[in-house]
PDB file of C-alpha atoms in Angstrom:
ATOM      1  CA  MET A   6     -21.418 -11.042  -6.541  1.00 68.00           C
ATOM      2  CA  SER A   7     -18.029  -9.237  -6.823  1.00 81.00           C
ATOM      3  CA  LYS A   8     -16.884  -6.652  -4.566  1.00 93.00           C
ATOM      4  CA  THR A   9     -15.589  -3.128  -6.828  1.00 97.00           C
ATOM      5  CA  VAL A  10     -12.188  -2.362  -5.663  1.00 98.00           C
ATOM      6  CA  GLY A  11     -10.708   0.614  -6.526  1.00 98.00           C
ATOM      7  CA  VAL A  12      -6.989   2.004  -7.226  1.00 98.00           C
ATOM      8  CA  LEU A  13      -5.861   5.404  -6.663  1.00 97.00           C
ATOM      9  CA  ALA A  14      -4.919   6.642  -9.615  1.00 96.00           C
ATOM     10  CA  VAL A  15      -3.242   9.612  -9.198  1.00 93.00           C
ATOM     11  CA  GLN A  16       0.439   8.632  -9.928  1.00 91.00           C
ATOM     12  CA  GLY A  17       2.244   5.389  -9.466  1.00 87.00           C
ATOM     13  CA  ASP A  18       1.658   1.821 -10.770  1.00 87.00           C
ATOM     14  CA  VAL A  19      -2.006   1.851 -11.093  1.00 95.00           C
ATOM     15  CA  ARG A  20      -2.508  -0.522 -14.511  1.00 95.00           C
ATOM     16  CA  GLU A  21      -0.764  -3.478 -12.570  1.00 95.00           C
ATOM     17  CA  HIS A  22      -2.901  -3.266  -9.681  1.00 97.00           C
ATOM     18  CA  LEU A  23      -6.443  -3.322 -11.412  1.00 97.00           C
ATOM     19  CA  VAL A  24      -4.779  -6.231 -13.265  1.00 97.00           C
ATOM     20  CA  ALA A  25      -3.837  -8.129 -10.469  1.00 97.00           C
ATOM     21  CA  LEU A  26      -7.537  -7.211  -8.620  1.00 97.00           C
ATOM     22  CA  ARG A  27      -9.294  -8.213 -11.758  1.00 97.00           C
ATOM     23  CA  GLU A  28      -7.174 -11.814 -11.779  1.00 96.00           C
ATOM     24  CA  SER A  29      -8.732 -11.998  -8.742  1.00 96.00           C
ATOM     25  CA  GLY A  30     -11.834 -11.562  -8.505  1.00 95.00           C
ATOM     26  CA  ALA A  31     -12.396  -8.033  -7.998  1.00 96.00           C
ATOM     27  CA  GLU A  32     -14.533  -5.383 -10.211  1.00 97.00           C
ATOM     28  CA  ALA A  33     -11.331  -3.371 -10.239  1.00 97.00           C
ATOM     29  CA  VAL A  34     -11.641   0.572 -11.169  1.00 98.00           C
ATOM     30  CA  SER A  35      -9.499   3.131 -11.239  1.00 97.00           C
ATOM     31  CA  VAL A  36     -10.331   6.747  -8.524  1.00 97.00           C
ATOM     32  CA  ARG A  37      -9.174   9.746  -9.058  1.00 95.00           C
ATOM     33  CA  ARG A  38     -12.557  11.927  -7.642  1.00 95.00           C
ATOM     34  CA  PRO A  39     -14.275  11.821  -4.848  1.00 96.00           C
ATOM     35  CA  GLU A  40     -17.918  10.477  -6.588  1.00 96.00           C
ATOM     36  CA  GLU A  41     -15.185   7.549  -7.791  1.00 97.00           C
ATOM     37  CA  LEU A  42     -14.202   6.382  -3.997  1.00 97.00           C
ATOM     38  CA  GLU A  43     -17.613   6.602  -2.608  1.00 96.00           C
ATOM     39  CA  ARG A  44     -18.581   3.617  -5.093  1.00 96.00           C
ATOM     40  CA  VAL A  45     -15.634   1.341  -3.939  1.00 98.00           C
ATOM     41  CA  ASP A  46     -15.484  -2.045  -1.705  1.00 97.00           C
ATOM     42  CA  GLY A  47     -12.217  -1.710  -0.554  1.00 98.00           C
ATOM     43  CA  LEU A  48      -8.762   0.809  -1.846  1.00 98.00           C
ATOM     44  CA  VAL A  49      -5.508  -0.056  -3.142  1.00 98.00           C
ATOM     45  CA  LEU A  50      -2.951   2.679  -2.493  1.00 97.00           C
ATOM     46  CA  PRO A  51      -0.036   1.513  -5.049  1.00 96.00           C
ATOM     47  CA  GLY A  52       3.439   2.558  -4.958  1.00 90.00           C
ATOM     48  CA  GLY A  53       4.696   5.441  -6.472  1.00 89.00           C
ATOM     49  CA  GLU A  54       6.341   8.901  -4.712  1.00 89.00           C
ATOM     50  CA  SER A  55       4.815   9.373  -1.175  1.00 90.00           C
ATOM     51  CA  THR A  56       5.075  13.133  -1.394  1.00 89.00           C
ATOM     52  CA  THR A  57       4.118  13.656  -4.831  1.00 91.00           C
ATOM     53  CA  MET A  58       0.719  11.187  -4.500  1.00 93.00           C
ATOM     54  CA  ILE A  59      -0.096  13.545  -1.321  1.00 92.00           C
ATOM     55  CA  ARG A  60       0.725  16.600  -3.492  1.00 92.00           C
ATOM     56  CA  LEU A  61      -1.793  15.096  -6.242  1.00 94.00           C
ATOM     57  CA  LEU A  62      -4.543  14.296  -3.355  1.00 95.00           C
ATOM     58  CA  ARG A  63      -5.509  17.621  -2.547  1.00 93.00           C
ATOM     59  CA  THR A  64      -5.059  18.601  -6.295  1.00 93.00           C
ATOM     60  CA  PHE A  65      -7.981  16.383  -7.033  1.00 92.00           C
ATOM     61  CA  ASP A  66     -10.006  16.784  -3.323  1.00 94.00           C
ATOM     62  CA  LEU A  67      -9.388  13.540  -3.074  1.00 95.00           C
ATOM     63  CA  LEU A  68      -7.074  13.824   0.721  1.00 95.00           C
ATOM     64  CA  ALA A  69      -9.962  14.867   2.938  1.00 96.00           C
ATOM     65  CA  PRO A  70     -12.508  12.427   1.546  1.00 97.00           C
ATOM     66  CA  LEU A  71     -10.270   9.593   1.754  1.00 97.00           C
ATOM     67  CA  ARG A  72      -8.853   9.980   4.961  1.00 96.00           C
ATOM     68  CA  GLU A  73     -12.430   9.873   6.280  1.00 97.00           C
ATOM     69  CA  ARG A  74     -13.157   6.782   5.001  1.00 97.00           C
ATOM     70  CA  ILE A  75     -10.488   4.734   5.586  1.00 97.00           C
ATOM     71  CA  ALA A  76     -11.637   6.458   9.120  1.00 96.00           C
ATOM     72  CA  ASP A  77     -15.248   4.867   8.703  1.00 96.00           C
ATOM     73  CA  GLY A  78     -13.555   1.467   8.150  1.00 96.00           C
ATOM     74  CA  LEU A  79     -13.104   1.082   4.325  1.00 97.00           C
ATOM     75  CA  PRO A  80     -10.798  -1.994   3.992  1.00 98.00           C
ATOM     76  CA  ALA A  81      -7.481  -0.417   2.395  1.00 98.00           C
ATOM     77  CA  TYR A  82      -4.368  -1.787   0.633  1.00 98.00           C
ATOM     78  CA  GLY A  83      -0.861  -0.209   0.336  1.00 97.00           C
ATOM     79  CA  SER A  84       2.072  -1.223  -1.489  1.00 96.00           C
ATOM     80  CA  CYS A  85       4.956   0.442  -0.998  1.00 94.00           C
ATOM     81  CA  ALA A  86       4.295   4.344  -1.308  1.00 93.00           C
ATOM     82  CA  GLY A  87       0.660   3.091  -0.520  1.00 96.00           C
ATOM     83  CA  MET A  88       2.332   1.965   2.747  1.00 97.00           C
ATOM     84  CA  ILE A  89       3.651   5.231   3.335  1.00 96.00           C
ATOM     85  CA  LEU A  90       0.428   6.654   2.639  1.00 96.00           C
ATOM     86  CA  LEU A  91      -1.008   4.806   5.543  1.00 98.00           C
ATOM     87  CA  ALA A  92       1.211   5.180   8.188  1.00 97.00           C
ATOM     88  CA  GLU A  93       0.689   7.119  10.804  1.00 96.00           C
ATOM     89  CA  GLN A  94       3.699   8.748  11.059  1.00 94.00           C
ATOM     90  CA  VAL A  95       7.051   8.485   8.354  1.00 94.00           C
ATOM     91  CA  LEU A  96      10.464   9.075   8.970  1.00 92.00           C
ATOM     92  CA  ASP A  97      13.145  10.374   6.054  1.00 84.00           C
ATOM     93  CA  GLY A  98       9.909  12.390   5.039  1.00 76.00           C
ATOM     94  CA  GLN A  99       9.803  15.783   3.683  1.00 76.00           C
ATOM     95  CA  PRO A 100       9.987  18.043   6.560  1.00 74.00           C
ATOM     96  CA  ASP A 101       5.776  18.795   6.420  1.00 74.00           C
ATOM     97  CA  GLN A 102       5.251  15.254   4.852  1.00 81.00           C
ATOM     98  CA  GLU A 103       1.294  14.629   5.704  1.00 89.00           C
ATOM     99  CA  THR A 104      -0.444  11.347   5.211  1.00 94.00           C
ATOM    100  CA  VAL A 105      -3.601   9.339   4.998  1.00 95.00           C
ATOM    101  CA  GLY A 106      -3.517   7.719   8.188  1.00 96.00           C
ATOM    102  CA  GLY A 107      -5.613   5.054   9.583  1.00 97.00           C
ATOM    103  CA  LEU A 108      -2.670   2.247  10.450  1.00 97.00           C
ATOM    104  CA  ASP A 109      -0.090   2.506  13.953  1.00 98.00           C
ATOM    105  CA  VAL A 110       3.238   1.956  12.231  1.00 98.00           C
ATOM    106  CA  THR A 111       6.064   4.700  12.423  1.00 96.00           C
ATOM    107  CA  VAL A 112       7.819   3.968   8.454  1.00 96.00           C
ATOM    108  CA  ARG A 113      11.054   5.047   7.439  1.00 92.00           C
ATOM    109  CA  ARG A 114      10.806   6.250   3.442  1.00 88.00           C
ATOM    110  CA  ASN A 115      13.782   4.256   1.526  1.00 82.00           C
ATOM    111  CA  ALA A 116      14.535   2.816   4.124  1.00 84.00           C
ATOM    112  CA  PHE A 117      16.178  -0.197   2.035  1.00 79.00           C
ATOM    113  CA  GLY A 118      18.687   2.473  -0.298  1.00 69.00           C
ATOM    114  CA  ARG A 119      17.772   4.675  -3.567  1.00 66.00           C
ATOM    115  CA  GLN A 120      17.191   3.057  -6.585  1.00 60.00           C
ATOM    116  CA  VAL A 121      20.112   0.625  -6.933  1.00 51.00           C
ATOM    117  CA  ASP A 122      19.497  -1.092  -3.707  1.00 60.00           C
ATOM    118  CA  SER A 123      16.655  -2.434  -5.220  1.00 76.00           C
ATOM    119  CA  PHE A 124      16.427  -6.370  -4.172  1.00 84.00           C
ATOM    120  CA  GLU A 125      14.283  -9.609  -4.823  1.00 89.00           C
ATOM    121  CA  THR A 126      13.656 -12.109  -2.192  1.00 92.00           C
ATOM    122  CA  ASP A 127      11.213 -14.748  -1.227  1.00 95.00           C
ATOM    123  CA  LEU A 128       9.144 -14.216   2.030  1.00 95.00           C
ATOM    124  CA  GLU A 129       6.945 -16.300   4.437  1.00 95.00           C
ATOM    125  CA  LEU A 130       3.911 -13.809   4.707  1.00 96.00           C
ATOM    126  CA  THR A 131       1.173 -14.494   7.033  1.00 96.00           C
ATOM    127  CA  GLY A 132      -2.545 -15.008   6.118  1.00 93.00           C
ATOM    128  CA  VAL A 133      -1.226 -16.012   1.944  1.00 94.00           C
ATOM    129  CA  ALA A 134      -1.130 -19.614   0.987  1.00 90.00           C
ATOM    130  CA  GLY A 135       1.138 -21.802  -0.887  1.00 94.00           C
ATOM    131  CA  GLY A 136       4.703 -21.382   0.156  1.00 94.00           C
ATOM    132  CA  PRO A 137       6.589 -18.056  -0.089  1.00 96.00           C
ATOM    133  CA  VAL A 138       5.987 -14.874  -1.892  1.00 96.00           C
ATOM    134  CA  HIS A 139       8.080 -13.778  -4.039  1.00 95.00           C
ATOM    135  CA  ALA A 140       8.984  -9.816  -2.872  1.00 94.00           C
ATOM    136  CA  VAL A 141      10.308  -7.326  -5.061  1.00 92.00           C
ATOM    137  CA  PHE A 142      11.977  -4.277  -3.396  1.00 91.00           C
ATOM    138  CA  ILE A 143      12.396  -0.619  -4.896  1.00 87.00           C
ATOM    139  CA  ARG A 144      13.155   2.236  -3.035  1.00 86.00           C
ATOM    140  CA  ALA A 145      10.752   0.453  -0.571  1.00 91.00           C
ATOM    141  CA  PRO A 146      10.125   1.644   3.196  1.00 93.00           C
ATOM    142  CA  TRP A 147       9.912  -0.876   6.489  1.00 94.00           C
ATOM    143  CA  VAL A 148       8.139  -0.408   9.237  1.00 97.00           C
ATOM    144  CA  GLU A 149      10.534   0.860  11.945  1.00 96.00           C
ATOM    145  CA  ALA A 150       7.705   0.791  15.137  1.00 97.00           C
ATOM    146  CA  SER A 151       3.920  -0.529  15.380  1.00 97.00           C
ATOM    147  CA  GLY A 152       1.250  -0.145  17.843  1.00 97.00           C
ATOM    148  CA  PRO A 153      -0.584  -3.099  19.877  1.00 97.00           C
ATOM    149  CA  GLU A 154      -3.179  -3.645  16.963  1.00 97.00           C
ATOM    150  CA  VAL A 155      -1.311  -4.249  14.529  1.00 98.00           C
ATOM    151  CA  GLU A 156      -0.293  -7.888  13.353  1.00 98.00           C
ATOM    152  CA  VAL A 157       3.195  -8.304  11.893  1.00 98.00           C
ATOM    153  CA  LEU A 158       2.621 -10.529   8.870  1.00 98.00           C
ATOM    154  CA  ALA A 159       6.403 -10.556   7.001  1.00 97.00           C
ATOM    155  CA  THR A 160      10.056  -9.455   7.955  1.00 96.00           C
ATOM    156  CA  VAL A 161      13.169  -9.833   5.890  1.00 94.00           C
ATOM    157  CA  PRO A 162      14.319 -12.881   6.316  1.00 93.00           C
ATOM    158  CA  SER A 163      18.291 -12.440   5.609  1.00 90.00           C
ATOM    159  CA  GLY A 164      21.113 -10.198   4.671  1.00 85.00           C
ATOM    160  CA  PRO A 165      20.984  -7.027   5.823  1.00 85.00           C
ATOM    161  CA  ALA A 166      17.914  -5.791   6.676  1.00 88.00           C
ATOM    162  CA  ALA A 167      17.067  -9.319   8.497  1.00 90.00           C
ATOM    163  CA  GLY A 168      14.000  -8.770  10.525  1.00 94.00           C
ATOM    164  CA  ARG A 169      12.833  -5.553   9.880  1.00 94.00           C
ATOM    165  CA  VAL A 170       9.074  -5.264   9.162  1.00 97.00           C
ATOM    166  CA  VAL A 171       7.363  -5.217   5.446  1.00 97.00           C
ATOM    167  CA  ALA A 172       4.030  -6.320   5.903  1.00 98.00           C
ATOM    168  CA  VAL A 173       1.611  -5.214   8.592  1.00 98.00           C
ATOM    169  CA  ARG A 174      -2.118  -5.239   8.939  1.00 98.00           C
ATOM    170  CA  GLN A 175      -4.643  -3.806  10.949  1.00 98.00           C
ATOM    171  CA  GLY A 176      -8.037  -3.916  11.340  1.00 96.00           C
ATOM    172  CA  HIS A 177      -9.318  -3.328   7.621  1.00 97.00           C
ATOM    173  CA  LEU A 178      -5.397  -1.970   6.917  1.00 98.00           C
ATOM    174  CA  LEU A 179      -2.770  -3.985   4.606  1.00 98.00           C
ATOM    175  CA  ALA A 180       0.541  -2.543   3.933  1.00 98.00           C
ATOM    176  CA  THR A 181       3.537  -3.968   2.129  1.00 97.00           C
ATOM    177  CA  SER A 182       6.875  -2.511   1.564  1.00 96.00           C
ATOM    178  CA  PHE A 183       6.872  -4.614  -1.536  1.00 95.00           C
ATOM    179  CA  HIS A 184       5.030  -4.612  -4.399  1.00 94.00           C
ATOM    180  CA  PRO A 185       3.321  -8.020  -5.669  1.00 94.00           C
ATOM    181  CA  GLU A 186       1.871  -6.272  -7.965  1.00 93.00           C
ATOM    182  CA  VAL A 187       4.956  -6.754 -10.619  1.00 91.00           C
ATOM    183  CA  THR A 188       5.831 -10.593 -10.356  1.00 92.00           C
ATOM    184  CA  GLY A 189       2.275 -11.847 -11.652  1.00 91.00           C
ATOM    185  CA  ASP A 190       1.669 -14.278  -8.007  1.00 94.00           C
ATOM    186  CA  HIS A 191      -1.722 -12.048  -7.326  1.00 96.00           C
ATOM    187  CA  ARG A 192      -2.098 -13.624  -4.154  1.00 97.00           C
ATOM    188  CA  VAL A 193      -1.313 -10.638  -2.522  1.00 97.00           C
ATOM    189  CA  HIS A 194      -4.484  -9.157  -3.754  1.00 97.00           C
ATOM    190  CA  ALA A 195      -6.353 -12.210  -3.555  1.00 96.00           C
ATOM    191  CA  ALA A 196      -6.192 -12.117   0.021  1.00 96.00           C
ATOM    192  CA  PHE A 197      -6.949  -8.951   0.437  1.00 97.00           C
ATOM    193  CA  VAL A 198     -10.411  -9.419  -1.948  1.00 96.00           C
ATOM    194  CA  ASP A 199     -11.346 -12.384   0.145  1.00 94.00           C
ATOM    195  CA  SER A 200     -10.985 -10.000   3.339  1.00 94.00           C
ATOM    196  CA  LEU A 201     -14.091  -7.905   1.639  1.00 94.00           C
ATOM    197  CA  ALA A 202     -15.934 -10.999   1.304  1.00 78.00           C
ATOM    198  CA  GLY A 203     -17.475 -11.089   4.903  1.00 60.00           C
TER     199      GLY A 203
END
């Protein structure tokens, strides 16, 4: 029986994640209300603008229920801004920037630079079979520091940001700095969906 995976649909590239999840065998649904959040087996927090997303989560009365469900063990995958939302600490954010939390990492917003500094590279990604993953970075964060329970899954292989951490997992939480939903390669989503089967 397929698992129901929600995509947080307050802002960002929601449609692309829904497509990737469906093609990975999940029943994918948009989540905008607390009652929709209650019905999912896993959740994707998409890219977008993290401060706007937090504000909208509060507007939709979703911030507190989301924090609660993630603290209770809801599997979640955050890409780009979603990584920022899951992080416990944010550098270069707004002075009063809040997060959903749950992932024991410190991330740096817009770490690679502005929109014009967006780039693509191939990454070796632990837990994803079939060779390197083509990663698209758009105003992306990186992980500046992580706690002892956090597993590093990928780092930038070369260039000015070589060695920077761009994919992590901690228990039921997965996060990437990059946007796998825009490449047509759904192996990251498939790995997340497969992790829900246990």
